[in-house]
C-alpha cells in the first residue's frame, strides 16, 4: 500500500485532521475568544466539503476491510452537505453564553460521528462496520446530553446510549452467528456462501433488529421521540437526518450485497415492517403538540418509506433510496432549521406557539411550508419526486398493495403536516411570536435548504448521476 | 482437557448469558444494573466469537480479533454511559429509571 492508496481515504482523513485542528485551536484560545472557533471550523469544513467532490475511482485498502467507489463517495458527499447545513444552523445557538466553553466539544463530537459514518459506509467487513457504527453512535449520546444543566438533555442522553448499546449487542450476536456459520467476516466471502439455513436466518434476524434500532423502525422506535425531544435542537436535526441517512445507506448496501441470497425471505419481513412503520409513525405524529416530537414521529414514518426502495431490490430501488435520502436531508433540515431558529431566539417549541406566525415572520413560515410540503410529497417540490421513485421501484418489484398502503399513508401524513401550515397561516392569534431577524449563518443555512428543496425536484441530472453510479455497483 | 468439551456447551452458555442480559435490561430499574446487563450481552458475543474461532476455524484469528475490539468498544461505551449517569444523578438525585420519566407521551 503506497501513499496514494492511503489518500483514497481522504473523507475520513480530512475529518480526523479537522477534529484535531479544532482541538488544538481550542487549547490555545482564551475563554473570551472561544467563539472564533466557529468561523474557522465552518471555513475548514467547507473546504472539506469541496475536496470531497473531487472525482475518484474504486479502491480497496487494508486487505478488503475498507473499500471505496464513486457511489460510496457520493453518499459521503451527501452526508457532508447535510452536516454543513446543520453547522450553519447551529451558529446562533453555539454563540449563547452558556455554551461558550463547550463550542469545540460540539464540533469534535460531531466530526467523530461523521468519521464513524464514513467508515461504516466504506466498510468491507463486519469488524470495520461495527467499529464505524459504534464511532457513529457513542459520541452522539454525549452530544444529546450536551446541555448538562437541563434534566431533559441528560435524560435523552441516557436513553440514547442505553438503547443503542442494547441494539449493538443484538446486532453483534447476529454477526457472531454469521461468523460461526460462514467462517468469515468479509462481506465478499459471506455473500458467496450465505444460504438459507436456520442459523443463518436467525443471524439475519438478529442483525436486522439491531439495524432497525438505528433507523428507528417500528417496533424498535420507542427511544426516538424521547431522545429527539430532549436533545438540543441542532443535535436532534443531526440525529434525524445524518444518522438516519447513514444508517439507511449502510442498510441498503448490506441488504443488496451480503444478504442478497436471502432476498426471498427478508422481503416478507421488510413488507410487514414497512407497513407497521409508516402507519404507526403517522398515527402517533397526529397527536403531537411539541414540534420536535412531531418531527420525530414524522421521521419514523419517512423511514418506513425508505424500506419500499429496499423492497424494490433492483438498481432503481438503490437509486431511489439514495435520492430520497438526499431530498429528505434538505426538506427535514428546512423544517428543523425553522424550529431551531425560533427555539433559539424565543425558546418556544410547541405547535400552539406557531399560531399566526405568517403575520410576523413571513419568510420563516414560507420556508416551513415548503419543507413540510416536501416531506408530505406534494408535486412541485423535491419530496414528491423522492417518494415517486420509491413507489415506482416498489411497484416494479410487484408490490402493488404495499404501494397502495404507502400512498394512503402519504395522504394521512398530509393531514398533520397541514396542521402546522394551518397554525402558521390561518389560526388567529392575538399575540403571535414577535418578529426577529436571524443572523447571517442561520439565514444561509435556511436558504441552502430551501433552494435544495425547490431545485432538486426540477434538476433531473442528480437522479441520473446517482442512477449511473448505482449501475456500477449492482451490475 | 478442552478437546473433551463440545462446542455446544459454550454456545448454550453464551445464549443463556445473552438472554439473561436482555431480561435484566428489561426488568432492572437501576441504570447501573441496566448497563451491567448490556455488558453481559456483549460478553456473550465474545464467548461466541472465541468458541467459534477455536473450534471451527482454528487456522485464522478473525474471531479473536473481533473479541478484542468488542472489549475495547464496550469499555468506551460504558465510560460515556457512566458519565451521563453521573449527570443524571446530579439532576435527579437518583439513578433509578422510574425517576427519569420527564418525557413520556
Coordinates of C-alpha atoms in Angstrom, one line a residue:
Chain A
X1 CA 0.0 0.0 0.0
X2 CA 1.6 3.3 -1.0
X3 CA 0.8 6.8 -0.1
X4 CA -1.6 7.4 -3.0
X5 CA -3.7 4.5 -1.9
X6 CA -3.8 5.9 1.5
X7 CA -5.2 9.2 0.1
X8 CA -8.3 7.4 -1.2
X9 CA -9.5 7.5 2.5
X10 CA -9.5 11.3 2.2
X11 CA -13.0 11.8 3.6
X12 CA -12.1 10.2 6.8
X13 CA -8.5 11.5 7.0
X14 CA -9.6 15.1 6.4
X15 CA -12.3 14.9 9.1
X16 CA -9.8 13.4 11.6
X17 CA -7.4 16.2 10.8
X18 CA -10.2 18.7 11.2
X19 CA -11.2 17.4 14.6
X20 CA -7.6 17.6 15.8
X21 CA -7.2 21.1 14.4
X22 CA -10.3 22.3 16.3
X23 CA -9.0 20.7 19.5
X24 CA -5.6 22.4 19.1
X25 CA -7.1 25.8 18.3
X26 CA -9.4 25.5 21.3
X27 CA -6.4 24.8 23.6
X28 CA -4.7 27.9 22.5
X29 CA -7.6 30.3 22.8
X30 CA -8.5 32.3 25.8
X31 CA -12.0 31.8 27.2
X32 CA -13.2 35.1 26.0
X33 CA -12.2 34.3 22.4
X34 CA -13.7 30.8 22.1
X35 CA -16.3 31.9 19.6
X36 CA -13.6 32.4 17.0
X37 CA -13.6 28.7 16.6
X38 CA -17.0 28.8 14.9
X39 CA -16.0 30.7 11.7
X40 CA -12.7 28.8 11.5
X41 CA -14.4 25.4 11.7
X42 CA -17.1 26.4 9.3
X43 CA -14.5 27.5 6.7
X44 CA -12.4 24.4 7.1
X45 CA -15.4 22.2 6.9
X46 CA -16.5 24.0 3.7
X47 CA -13.0 23.2 2.2
X48 CA -13.5 19.6 3.3
X49 CA -16.9 19.5 1.6
X50 CA -15.4 20.8 -1.7
X51 CA -12.4 18.5 -1.6
X52 CA -14.9 15.6 -1.2
X53 CA -16.3 16.3 -4.6
X54 CA -13.0 15.6 -6.5
X55 CA -13.9 12.5 -8.5
X56 CA -12.1 9.3 -7.7
X57 CA -12.1 5.7 -8.8
X58 CA -12.6 2.5 -6.9
X59 CA -10.1 1.1 -4.5
X60 CA -9.7 -1.5 -1.7
X61 CA -7.5 -1.0 1.3
X62 CA -6.3 -3.0 4.3
X63 CA -6.9 -6.3 2.7
X64 CA -10.6 -5.7 1.9
X65 CA -11.6 -4.1 5.2
X66 CA -12.0 -0.7 3.6
X67 CA -13.3 -0.2 0.1
X68 CA -14.4 2.9 -1.8
X69 CA -16.0 3.6 -5.1
X70 CA -17.8 6.5 -6.8
X71 CA -21.2 5.6 -5.3
X72 CA -19.9 5.4 -1.7
X73 CA -18.1 8.8 -2.2
X74 CA -21.4 10.2 -3.4
X75 CA -23.1 9.0 -0.2
X76 CA -20.3 10.6 1.9
X77 CA -20.7 13.9 0.0
X78 CA -24.5 13.9 0.6
X79 CA -23.8 13.5 4.4
X80 CA -21.2 16.2 4.2
X81 CA -23.7 18.6 2.7
X82 CA -26.2 17.8 5.4
X83 CA -23.6 18.4 8.2
X84 CA -22.6 21.7 6.6
X85 CA -26.2 23.0 6.7
X86 CA -26.5 21.8 10.3
X87 CA -23.3 23.6 11.3
X88 CA -24.6 26.8 9.7
X89 CA -27.9 26.5 11.5
X90 CA -26.3 25.9 14.9
X91 CA -24.1 29.0 15.0
X92 CA -26.6 31.2 16.8
X93 CA -27.2 28.5 19.5
X94 CA -23.4 27.9 19.9
X95 CA -22.8 31.6 20.5
X96 CA -25.0 31.7 23.5
X97 CA -23.3 32.4 26.8
X98 CA -23.9 29.0 28.4
X99 CA -22.3 27.2 25.5
X100 CA -19.2 29.3 25.2
X101 CA -16.8 26.9 26.9
X102 CA -18.1 23.9 25.1
X103 CA -18.1 25.1 21.4
X104 CA -15.2 22.9 20.4
X105 CA -16.7 19.9 22.1
X106 CA -19.7 20.2 19.8
X107 CA -17.6 20.3 16.7
X108 CA -15.2 17.5 17.7
X109 CA -18.0 15.1 18.7
X110 CA -20.0 15.9 15.6
X111 CA -16.9 15.2 13.4
X112 CA -16.2 12.0 15.2
X113 CA -19.6 10.6 14.5
X114 CA -19.3 11.7 10.9
X115 CA -15.9 9.8 10.6
X116 CA -17.7 6.8 12.0
X117 CA -20.4 7.0 9.5
X118 CA -17.9 7.3 6.6
X119 CA -16.0 4.3 7.8
X120 CA -19.3 2.4 8.2
X121 CA -20.4 3.2 4.6
X122 CA -16.9 2.2 3.3
X123 CA -16.6 -0.9 5.4
X124 CA -15.8 -4.2 3.6
X125 CA -16.1 -6.5 6.6
X126 CA -18.2 -6.7 9.8
X127 CA -15.3 -5.6 12.0
X128 CA -15.0 -2.2 10.3
X129 CA -18.7 -2.0 10.1
X130 CA -19.1 -2.5 13.8
X131 CA -16.3 0.0 14.6
X132 CA -17.9 2.6 12.4
X133 CA -21.3 2.0 13.9
X134 CA -20.0 2.5 17.4
X135 CA -18.0 5.5 16.5
X136 CA -21.2 7.0 14.9
X137 CA -23.4 6.3 18.0
X138 CA -21.3 6.8 21.2
X139 CA -20.4 10.5 20.6
X140 CA -24.0 11.3 19.6
X141 CA -25.1 10.2 23.1
X142 CA -22.6 12.7 24.5
X143 CA -24.0 15.3 22.2
X144 CA -27.6 14.6 23.2
X145 CA -26.5 15.2 26.9
X146 CA -24.8 18.4 25.8
X147 CA -26.7 21.0 27.9
X148 CA -25.9 19.1 31.1
X149 CA -27.8 21.5 33.4
X150 CA -31.1 20.5 31.8
X151 CA -32.7 17.4 33.1
X152 CA -34.3 16.7 29.7
X153 CA -31.0 16.7 27.9
X154 CA -29.4 14.2 30.3
X155 CA -32.5 12.0 30.1
X156 CA -32.2 12.0 26.3
X157 CA -28.5 11.1 26.5
X158 CA -29.1 8.1 28.8
X159 CA -32.0 6.8 26.7
X160 CA -29.9 7.1 23.6
X161 CA -26.8 5.4 24.9
X162 CA -28.7 2.5 26.6
X163 CA -30.9 1.7 23.7
X164 CA -28.0 2.0 21.2
X165 CA -25.8 -0.2 23.4
X166 CA -28.6 -2.9 23.6
X167 CA -29.1 -2.7 19.9
X168 CA -25.4 -3.1 19.2
X169 CA -25.4 -6.1 21.5
X170 CA -28.2 -7.7 19.5
X171 CA -26.5 -6.8 16.2
X172 CA -23.2 -8.3 17.4
X173 CA -24.9 -11.5 18.4
X174 CA -26.2 -11.8 14.9
X175 CA -22.7 -11.1 13.5
X176 CA -21.2 -13.8 15.7
X177 CA -23.6 -16.3 14.3
X178 CA -22.8 -15.2 10.8
X179 CA -19.1 -15.7 11.6
X180 CA -19.8 -19.1 13.2
X181 CA -21.8 -20.3 10.2
X182 CA -19.6 -18.9 7.4
X183 CA -16.2 -18.7 8.9
X184 CA -15.5 -15.2 7.6
X185 CA -16.3 -11.6 8.5
X186 CA -15.6 -10.3 5.0
X187 CA -18.7 -9.2 3.0
X188 CA -17.4 -10.6 -0.2
X189 CA -16.8 -14.1 1.2
X190 CA -20.0 -14.1 3.1
X191 CA -22.0 -13.2 0.0
X192 CA -20.7 -16.3 -1.8
X193 CA -21.5 -18.8 0.9
X194 CA -24.6 -17.4 2.6
X195 CA -27.6 -19.7 2.3
X196 CA -31.0 -20.3 3.8
X197 CA -30.1 -22.5 6.8
X198 CA -31.9 -21.8 10.0
X199 CA -28.9 -20.5 11.9
X200 CA -28.1 -18.0 9.1
X201 CA -31.8 -16.9 9.0
X202 CA -31.7 -16.3 12.8
X203 CA -28.4 -14.4 12.4
X204 CA -30.0 -12.2 9.8
X205 CA -33.0 -11.5 12.1
X206 CA -30.7 -10.5 15.0
X207 CA -28.7 -8.3 12.6
X208 CA -31.8 -6.7 11.2
X209 CA -33.3 -6.0 14.6
X210 CA -30.1 -4.2 15.6
X211 CA -30.1 -2.1 12.5
X212 CA -33.8 -1.3 13.0
X213 CA -33.0 0.4 16.2
X214 CA -30.5 2.6 14.4
X215 CA -33.0 3.8 11.8
X216 CA -35.9 3.6 14.3
X217 CA -38.2 1.2 12.5
X218 CA -41.4 0.1 14.4
X219 CA -41.3 -1.9 16.7
X220 CA -37.8 -0.6 17.7
X221 CA -38.7 3.1 17.6
X222 CA -39.6 3.8 21.2
X223 CA -36.4 5.7 22.0
X224 CA -36.8 8.1 19.1
X225 CA -39.3 10.6 20.3
X226 CA -37.9 11.0 23.8
X227 CA -34.3 11.4 22.5
X228 CA -35.4 13.9 19.8
X229 CA -37.4 15.9 22.3
X230 CA -34.7 16.1 25.0
X231 CA -31.6 16.6 22.9
X232 CA -30.6 20.2 21.9
X233 CA -32.5 21.0 18.7
X234 CA -29.4 21.0 16.4
X235 CA -28.4 17.6 17.7
X236 CA -31.9 16.4 17.1
X237 CA -31.7 17.5 13.4
X238 CA -28.3 15.8 13.2
X239 CA -29.8 12.6 14.6
X240 CA -32.9 12.6 12.4
X241 CA -31.1 13.5 9.2
X242 CA -27.5 12.4 9.1
X243 CA -27.6 9.4 11.5
X244 CA -30.7 8.1 9.9
X245 CA -29.4 8.8 6.3
X246 CA -26.1 7.0 7.0
X247 CA -27.9 4.0 8.6
X248 CA -30.2 3.8 5.5
X249 CA -27.2 3.9 3.2
X250 CA -25.4 1.1 5.0
X251 CA -28.6 -1.0 5.4
X252 CA -29.2 -0.9 1.6
X253 CA -25.6 -1.8 0.9
X254 CA -25.7 -4.8 3.3
X255 CA -29.1 -5.9 2.1
X256 CA -28.1 -5.8 -1.6
X257 CA -24.7 -7.4 -1.1
X258 CA -24.2 -9.6 2.0
X259 CA -27.8 -10.9 2.4
X260 CA -28.7 -10.9 -1.3
X261 CA -29.2 -14.7 -1.2
X262 CA -31.9 -14.2 1.5
X263 CA -33.9 -11.8 -0.6
X264 CA -37.0 -14.1 -0.9
X265 CA -37.2 -14.3 2.9
X266 CA -36.2 -10.8 4.0
X267 CA -38.7 -9.2 1.7
X268 CA -41.6 -10.7 3.8
X269 CA -40.1 -9.2 6.9
X270 CA -39.5 -5.8 5.3
X271 CA -43.0 -5.8 3.9
X272 CA -44.5 -6.1 7.3
X273 CA -42.1 -3.7 9.0
X274 CA -42.6 -1.1 6.2
X275 CA -46.4 -1.2 6.7
X276 CA -46.1 -1.0 10.5
X277 CA -43.5 1.8 10.5
X278 CA -45.4 4.0 8.1
X279 CA -48.8 3.5 9.9
X280 CA -47.6 3.8 13.5
X281 CA -45.3 6.8 12.7
X282 CA -48.2 8.6 11.1
X283 CA -50.8 7.8 13.7
X284 CA -48.5 9.0 16.6
X285 CA -47.4 12.1 14.7
X286 CA -51.0 13.3 14.6
X287 CA -51.4 13.7 18.3
X288 CA -48.1 15.5 19.0
X289 CA -48.1 19.1 20.1
X290 CA -44.3 19.6 20.6
X291 CA -42.6 20.4 17.3
X292 CA -39.6 18.2 18.0
X293 CA -41.7 15.2 18.9
X294 CA -43.9 15.9 15.9
X295 CA -40.9 15.8 13.6
X296 CA -39.6 12.7 15.4
X297 CA -42.6 10.7 14.5
X298 CA -42.7 12.1 11.0
X299 CA -39.1 10.9 10.6
X300 CA -40.2 7.5 11.8
X301 CA -42.8 7.4 9.1
X302 CA -40.3 8.6 6.5
X303 CA -38.0 5.7 7.4
X304 CA -40.9 3.3 6.5
X305 CA -40.9 4.8 3.0
X306 CA -37.2 4.1 2.7
X307 CA -37.9 0.4 3.1
X308 CA -40.0 0.5 -0.1
X309 CA -36.9 1.2 -2.1
X310 CA -35.0 -1.7 -0.5
X311 CA -38.0 -4.0 -1.2
X312 CA -37.8 -3.0 -4.9
X313 CA -34.5 -4.8 -4.9
X314 CA -33.1 -3.5 -8.1
X315 CA -30.9 -0.7 -9.4
X316 CA -33.9 1.6 -9.3
X317 CA -34.5 0.7 -5.7
X318 CA -31.0 1.6 -4.7
X319 CA -31.0 4.9 -6.7
X320 CA -34.4 5.9 -5.3
X321 CA -33.3 5.3 -1.7
X322 CA -30.1 7.5 -2.1
X323 CA -32.1 10.2 -3.9
X324 CA -34.8 10.1 -1.3
X325 CA -32.3 10.5 1.5
X326 CA -30.8 13.5 -0.4
X327 CA -34.2 15.1 -0.7
X328 CA -35.1 14.2 2.9
X329 CA -31.9 15.9 4.2
X330 CA -32.9 19.1 2.6
X331 CA -36.6 19.0 3.5
X332 CA -36.1 17.9 7.1
X333 CA -33.3 20.4 7.6
X334 CA -35.5 23.1 6.3
X335 CA -38.2 22.2 8.9
X336 CA -35.7 21.7 11.7
X337 CA -33.9 24.9 10.7
X338 CA -37.0 27.0 11.2
X339 CA -37.9 25.2 14.5
X340 CA -34.3 25.7 15.6
X341 CA -34.2 29.4 14.7
X342 CA -37.5 30.0 16.6
X343 CA -36.5 27.9 19.6
X344 CA -33.0 29.6 19.9
X345 CA -34.4 33.1 19.9
X346 CA -37.7 32.6 21.8
X347 CA -37.4 29.2 23.5
X348 CA -40.9 28.2 22.1
X349 CA -41.3 24.7 20.8
X350 CA -45.0 24.0 20.9
X351 CA -47.2 23.9 17.9
X352 CA -49.6 26.4 19.5
X353 CA -46.9 29.0 19.6
X354 CA -46.8 28.9 15.8
X355 CA -50.3 30.3 15.5
X356 CA -50.3 33.4 13.3
X357 CA -46.5 33.1 12.6
X358 CA -47.1 34.2 9.0
X359 CA -48.1 37.7 10.0
X360 CA -44.8 38.4 12.0
X361 CA -42.3 36.1 10.3
X362 CA -43.4 35.5 6.7
X363 CA -40.1 34.2 5.4
X364 CA -39.7 31.5 8.1
X365 CA -43.4 30.5 7.6
X366 CA -42.9 30.1 3.8
X367 CA -39.8 28.0 4.2
X368 CA -41.5 25.9 6.8
X369 CA -44.5 25.4 4.5
X370 CA -42.2 24.4 1.6
X371 CA -40.3 21.9 3.7
X372 CA -43.5 20.4 5.1
X373 CA -44.9 20.1 1.6
X374 CA -41.7 18.4 0.5
X375 CA -41.9 16.0 3.5
X376 CA -45.5 15.2 2.6
X377 CA -44.7 14.8 -1.1
X378 CA -46.7 17.5 -2.8
X379 CA -45.9 17.7 -6.5
X380 CA -43.9 20.9 -7.3
X381 CA -41.2 20.3 -4.7
X382 CA -38.5 17.7 -4.5
X383 CA -40.2 15.5 -1.9
X384 CA -42.7 14.4 -4.5
X385 CA -40.1 13.0 -6.8
X386 CA -38.3 11.3 -3.9
X387 CA -41.5 9.5 -2.9
X388 CA -42.5 8.9 -6.6
X389 CA -39.3 7.0 -7.4
X390 CA -39.5 4.9 -4.2
X391 CA -43.1 3.9 -5.1
X392 CA -42.1 3.2 -8.6
X393 CA -39.3 0.9 -7.6
X394 CA -41.6 -1.0 -5.2
X395 CA -44.2 -1.3 -7.9
X396 CA -41.6 -2.6 -10.4
X397 CA -41.0 -5.4 -7.8
X398 CA -44.7 -6.2 -8.0
X399 CA -45.7 -4.8 -4.5
X400 CA -48.9 -3.1 -5.6
X401 CA -50.7 -3.5 -2.3
X402 CA -47.7 -2.1 -0.4
X403 CA -47.6 0.9 -2.8
X404 CA -51.3 1.4 -2.2
X405 CA -50.8 1.4 1.6
X406 CA -47.9 3.8 1.2
X407 CA -49.9 6.2 -0.8
X408 CA -52.7 6.0 1.8
X409 CA -50.1 6.8 4.4
X410 CA -48.7 9.7 2.4
X411 CA -52.2 11.1 2.4
X412 CA -52.6 10.7 6.2
X413 CA -49.2 12.4 6.7
X414 CA -50.5 15.4 4.6
X415 CA -53.1 15.9 7.3
X416 CA -50.7 16.5 10.2
X417 CA -48.2 18.5 8.1
X418 CA -51.1 20.8 7.1
X419 CA -52.0 21.2 10.7
X420 CA -48.7 23.1 11.2
X421 CA -49.3 25.1 8.0
X422 CA -52.8 25.9 9.2
X423 CA -51.5 27.1 12.5
X424 CA -49.0 29.4 10.8
X425 CA -51.3 30.8 8.1
X426 CA -54.9 30.6 9.2
X427 CA -55.2 30.3 13.0
X428 CA -56.0 33.6 14.7
X429 CA -53.7 34.7 17.5
X430 CA -53.7 37.9 19.5
X431 CA -50.0 37.6 20.5
X432 CA -48.1 35.8 17.8
X433 CA -44.3 35.3 18.2
X434 CA -42.6 38.7 17.7
X435 CA -40.7 39.5 14.6
X436 CA -37.0 38.6 14.8
X437 CA -34.1 38.7 12.5
X438 CA -31.8 35.6 12.4
X439 CA -28.1 36.1 11.9
X440 CA -26.2 35.5 8.6
X441 CA -25.2 31.9 9.2
X442 CA -28.7 30.8 10.1
X443 CA -30.2 32.5 7.1
X444 CA -27.6 30.9 4.8
X445 CA -28.4 27.5 6.3
X446 CA -32.1 28.0 5.7
X447 CA -31.5 29.4 2.2
X448 CA -29.5 26.4 1.1
X449 CA -32.1 24.0 2.5
X450 CA -34.9 26.0 0.7
X451 CA -33.0 26.1 -2.6
X452 CA -32.3 22.4 -2.3
X453 CA -36.0 21.6 -1.8
X454 CA -37.0 23.7 -4.7
X455 CA -34.4 22.9 -7.3
X456 CA -33.7 19.2 -6.7
X457 CA -37.1 18.3 -8.0
X458 CA -36.5 20.0 -11.3
X459 CA -32.9 19.1 -11.8
X460 CA -33.2 15.6 -13.2
X461 CA -29.4 15.4 -13.6
X462 CA -29.0 14.5 -9.9
X463 CA -31.1 11.4 -10.3
X464 CA -29.3 10.4 -13.4
X465 CA -25.9 10.7 -11.8
X466 CA -26.9 8.5 -8.8
X467 CA -28.6 6.0 -11.2
X468 CA -25.5 5.7 -13.3
X469 CA -23.3 5.2 -10.3
X470 CA -25.7 2.6 -8.9
X471 CA -25.4 0.6 -12.1
X472 CA -21.7 0.2 -11.5
X473 CA -22.4 -1.5 -8.1
X474 CA -25.4 -3.6 -8.9
X475 CA -24.1 -4.7 -12.4
Chain B
X1 CA -9.0 -31.1 28.5
X2 CA -10.6 -28.7 26.1
X3 CA -11.0 -31.4 23.4
X4 CA -13.5 -33.2 25.7
X5 CA -15.8 -30.2 25.9
X6 CA -18.0 -29.9 22.8
X7 CA -18.7 -26.6 21.1
X8 CA -22.4 -26.7 22.0
X9 CA -21.6 -26.3 25.7
X10 CA -20.1 -22.9 25.0
X11 CA -22.9 -21.9 22.8
X12 CA -25.5 -22.8 25.4
X13 CA -23.7 -20.7 28.0
X14 CA -23.4 -17.7 25.6
X15 CA -27.0 -17.9 24.6
X16 CA -28.1 -18.1 28.2
X17 CA -25.9 -15.1 29.0
X18 CA -27.4 -13.2 26.1
X19 CA -31.0 -13.7 27.2
X20 CA -30.2 -13.1 30.9
X21 CA -28.7 -9.8 29.7
X22 CA -31.8 -9.0 27.7
X23 CA -34.1 -10.0 30.6
X24 CA -32.0 -7.9 33.1
X25 CA -32.1 -4.9 30.8
X26 CA -35.8 -5.0 30.5
X27 CA -36.6 -5.7 34.2
X28 CA -34.0 -3.9 36.2
X29 CA -34.9 -0.3 37.4
X30 CA -31.4 0.8 38.2
X31 CA -29.4 2.5 35.4
X32 CA -26.1 1.0 36.5
X33 CA -27.6 -2.5 36.6
X34 CA -29.0 -2.0 33.1
X35 CA -25.5 -1.1 31.9
X36 CA -24.2 -4.3 33.5
X37 CA -26.8 -6.2 31.6
X38 CA -25.6 -4.8 28.4
X39 CA -22.1 -5.8 29.3
X40 CA -23.4 -9.3 29.8
X41 CA -24.8 -9.3 26.3
X42 CA -21.5 -8.1 24.8
X43 CA -19.6 -10.8 26.8
X44 CA -21.9 -13.5 25.5
X45 CA -21.0 -12.3 22.0
X46 CA -17.3 -12.6 22.9
X47 CA -17.7 -16.1 24.1
X48 CA -19.4 -16.9 20.8
X49 CA -16.7 -15.5 18.7
X50 CA -13.8 -17.1 20.6
X51 CA -15.6 -20.5 20.7
X52 CA -16.4 -20.5 17.0
X53 CA -12.9 -19.5 16.2
X54 CA -11.2 -22.1 18.4
X55 CA -13.4 -25.0 17.3
X56 CA -14.4 -24.4 13.7
X57 CA -11.8 -22.1 12.2
X58 CA -8.6 -22.6 14.2
X59 CA -6.3 -21.7 11.3
X60 CA -7.5 -18.0 11.4
X61 CA -7.7 -15.4 14.1
X62 CA -10.6 -13.2 13.0
X63 CA -12.9 -14.2 15.9
X64 CA -10.2 -13.4 18.5
X65 CA -9.5 -10.0 16.9
X66 CA -13.2 -9.2 16.9
X67 CA -13.4 -10.1 20.6
X68 CA -10.5 -7.7 21.4
X69 CA -12.2 -4.9 19.5
X70 CA -15.6 -5.6 21.2
X71 CA -14.0 -5.4 24.6
X72 CA -12.3 -2.1 23.8
X73 CA -15.5 -0.5 22.4
X74 CA -17.6 -1.8 25.3
X75 CA -15.2 0.0 27.6
X76 CA -15.6 3.2 25.7
X77 CA -19.4 2.8 25.7
X78 CA -19.6 2.3 29.4
X79 CA -17.3 5.3 30.0
X80 CA -19.7 7.5 28.2
X81 CA -22.8 5.9 29.7
X82 CA -21.4 6.3 33.3
X83 CA -20.6 9.9 32.6
X84 CA -24.2 10.5 31.6
X85 CA -25.4 8.5 34.6
X86 CA -23.4 10.8 36.9
X87 CA -25.0 13.7 35.1
X88 CA -28.4 12.1 35.7
X89 CA -27.6 11.7 39.4
X90 CA -26.7 15.4 39.7
X91 CA -30.0 16.4 38.1
X92 CA -32.4 13.8 39.6
X93 CA -30.6 12.8 42.8
X94 CA -31.2 9.2 41.9
X95 CA -30.1 6.6 39.3
X96 CA -33.5 4.9 39.2
X97 CA -35.2 4.8 35.8
X98 CA -38.6 5.4 37.5
X99 CA -37.5 9.0 38.1
X100 CA -36.1 9.6 34.6
X101 CA -39.5 9.9 33.0
X102 CA -39.9 13.6 32.3
X103 CA -40.7 12.9 28.7
X104 CA -43.4 10.3 28.0
X105 CA -46.2 10.5 25.7

